[in-house]
Amino acid sequence: MLDWLNDDQGAALMSGKSPAGKKPRCPMCKKPVAEAYRPFCSDRCSKLDLARWFGEAYVLPGERPFDGADLDEEKNSFQSLWTGSN
């Protein structure tokens, strides 16, 4: 959702300042930012954003670090080290 921000805009949004002297806006609903919930306007918008992260609507680029499918391989590798068998 925030992919339209460049680095300067993102830094300004997080600092509470906005480029060209404009007041910062909530990235969720575009209402003015409330100091208590910065960079959001309300508790509701901050929780909506968090829910999007939890629901994987936002994804950081790169390889997924660990998947449950890898668990059996890790377990077998550990057991072979522990027991000395290959």
mmCIF file of C-alpha atoms in Angstrom:
data_model
loop_
_atom_site.group_PDB
_atom_site.id
_atom_site.type_symbol
_atom_site.label_atom_id
_atom_site.label_comp_id
_atom_site.label_asym_id
_atom_site.label_seq_id
_atom_site.Cartn_x
_atom_site.Cartn_y
_atom_site.Cartn_z
ATOM 1 C CA MET A 1 0.000 0.000 0.000
ATOM 2 C CA LEU A 2 2.845 2.404 0.751
ATOM 3 C CA ASP A 3 4.785 1.516 -2.387
ATOM 4 C CA TRP A 4 3.945 4.973 -3.789
ATOM 5 C CA LEU A 5 6.165 6.567 -1.131
ATOM 6 C CA ASN A 6 9.755 7.324 -1.971
ATOM 7 C CA ASP A 7 12.411 7.326 0.768
ATOM 8 C CA ASP A 8 12.073 11.047 1.495
ATOM 9 C CA GLN A 9 8.297 10.865 1.730
ATOM 10 C CA GLY A 10 8.420 7.819 3.997
ATOM 11 C CA ALA A 11 10.925 9.498 6.321
ATOM 12 C CA ALA A 12 8.784 12.630 6.394
ATOM 13 C CA LEU A 13 5.657 10.623 7.162
ATOM 14 C CA MET A 14 7.316 8.802 10.049
ATOM 15 C CA SER A 15 8.768 12.028 11.474
ATOM 16 C CA GLY A 16 5.401 13.775 11.434
ATOM 17 C CA LYS A 17 6.525 16.244 8.803
ATOM 18 C CA SER A 18 5.405 16.290 5.223
ATOM 19 C CA PRO A 19 7.094 17.476 2.033
ATOM 20 C CA ALA A 20 6.305 21.023 0.897
ATOM 21 C CA GLY A 21 4.941 21.996 4.329
ATOM 22 C CA LYS A 22 1.784 19.920 3.999
ATOM 23 C CA LYS A 23 0.377 18.167 7.047
ATOM 24 C CA PRO A 24 0.975 14.411 6.957
ATOM 25 C CA ARG A 25 -1.931 12.155 6.055
ATOM 26 C CA CYS A 26 -2.857 8.703 7.310
ATOM 27 C CA PRO A 27 -1.661 6.070 4.823
ATOM 28 C CA MET A 28 -4.893 4.120 5.325
ATOM 29 C CA CYS A 29 -7.650 6.729 4.970
ATOM 30 C CA LYS A 30 -5.821 9.984 4.110
ATOM 31 C CA LYS A 31 -7.200 11.883 7.134
ATOM 32 C CA PRO A 32 -4.772 14.140 9.041
ATOM 33 C CA VAL A 33 -2.359 12.245 11.284
ATOM 34 C CA ALA A 34 -3.075 12.189 15.022
ATOM 35 C CA GLU A 35 0.062 12.566 17.134
ATOM 36 C CA ALA A 36 -0.971 9.705 19.434
ATOM 37 C CA TYR A 37 -1.238 7.232 16.518
ATOM 38 C CA ARG A 38 1.398 8.579 14.134
ATOM 39 C CA PRO A 39 1.708 7.818 11.213
ATOM 40 C CA PHE A 40 -2.004 6.963 11.394
ATOM 41 C CA CYS A 41 -5.042 9.066 12.266
ATOM 42 C CA SER A 42 -6.604 6.655 14.750
ATOM 43 C CA ASP A 43 -6.330 3.370 16.592
ATOM 44 C CA ARG A 44 -8.655 1.853 13.999
ATOM 45 C CA CYS A 45 -6.349 2.676 11.068
ATOM 46 C CA SER A 46 -3.276 1.451 12.937
ATOM 47 C CA LYS A 47 -5.021 -1.861 13.654
ATOM 48 C CA LEU A 48 -6.185 -2.182 10.048
ATOM 49 C CA ASP A 49 -2.587 -1.757 8.915
ATOM 50 C CA LEU A 50 -1.381 -4.348 11.438
ATOM 51 C CA ALA A 51 -4.065 -6.770 10.243
ATOM 52 C CA ARG A 52 -2.794 -6.355 6.682
ATOM 53 C CA TRP A 53 0.708 -7.294 7.832
ATOM 54 C CA PHE A 54 -0.609 -10.331 9.722
ATOM 55 C CA GLY A 55 -2.727 -11.342 6.718
ATOM 56 C CA GLU A 56 0.358 -11.033 4.499
ATOM 57 C CA ALA A 57 -1.204 -8.329 2.342
ATOM 58 C CA TYR A 58 2.148 -6.577 2.769
ATOM 59 C CA VAL A 59 5.180 -8.691 1.994
ATOM 60 C CA LEU A 60 8.837 -7.781 2.261
ATOM 61 C CA PRO A 61 10.856 -8.807 -0.790
ATOM 62 C CA GLY A 62 13.189 -11.742 -0.506
ATOM 63 C CA GLU A 63 13.250 -15.395 0.269
ATOM 64 C CA ARG A 64 10.952 -16.731 2.959
ATOM 65 C CA PRO A 65 13.319 -17.519 5.873
ATOM 66 C CA PHE A 66 11.563 -20.580 7.271
ATOM 67 C CA ASP A 67 8.628 -22.687 6.230
ATOM 68 C CA GLY A 68 6.905 -25.416 8.279
ATOM 69 C CA ALA A 69 7.652 -27.853 5.448
ATOM 70 C CA ASP A 70 11.339 -27.436 6.270
ATOM 71 C CA LEU A 71 10.753 -28.609 9.835
ATOM 72 C CA ASP A 72 11.040 -32.352 9.037
ATOM 73 C CA GLU A 73 14.327 -31.792 7.212
ATOM 74 C CA GLU A 74 15.704 -29.786 10.139
ATOM 75 C CA LYS A 75 14.532 -32.442 12.614
ATOM 76 C CA ASN A 76 16.152 -35.255 10.628
ATOM 77 C CA SER A 77 19.380 -33.295 10.290
ATOM 78 C CA PHE A 78 19.488 -32.640 14.029
ATOM 79 C CA GLN A 79 18.703 -36.271 14.885
ATOM 80 C CA SER A 80 21.473 -37.561 12.627
ATOM 81 C CA LEU A 81 23.947 -35.231 14.321
ATOM 82 C CA TRP A 82 22.752 -36.297 17.777
ATOM 83 C CA THR A 83 22.801 -40.033 17.106
ATOM 84 C CA GLY A 84 25.831 -39.999 14.818
ATOM 85 C CA SER A 85 23.948 -41.756 12.020
ATOM 86 C CA ASN A 86 23.710 -40.546 8.438
#
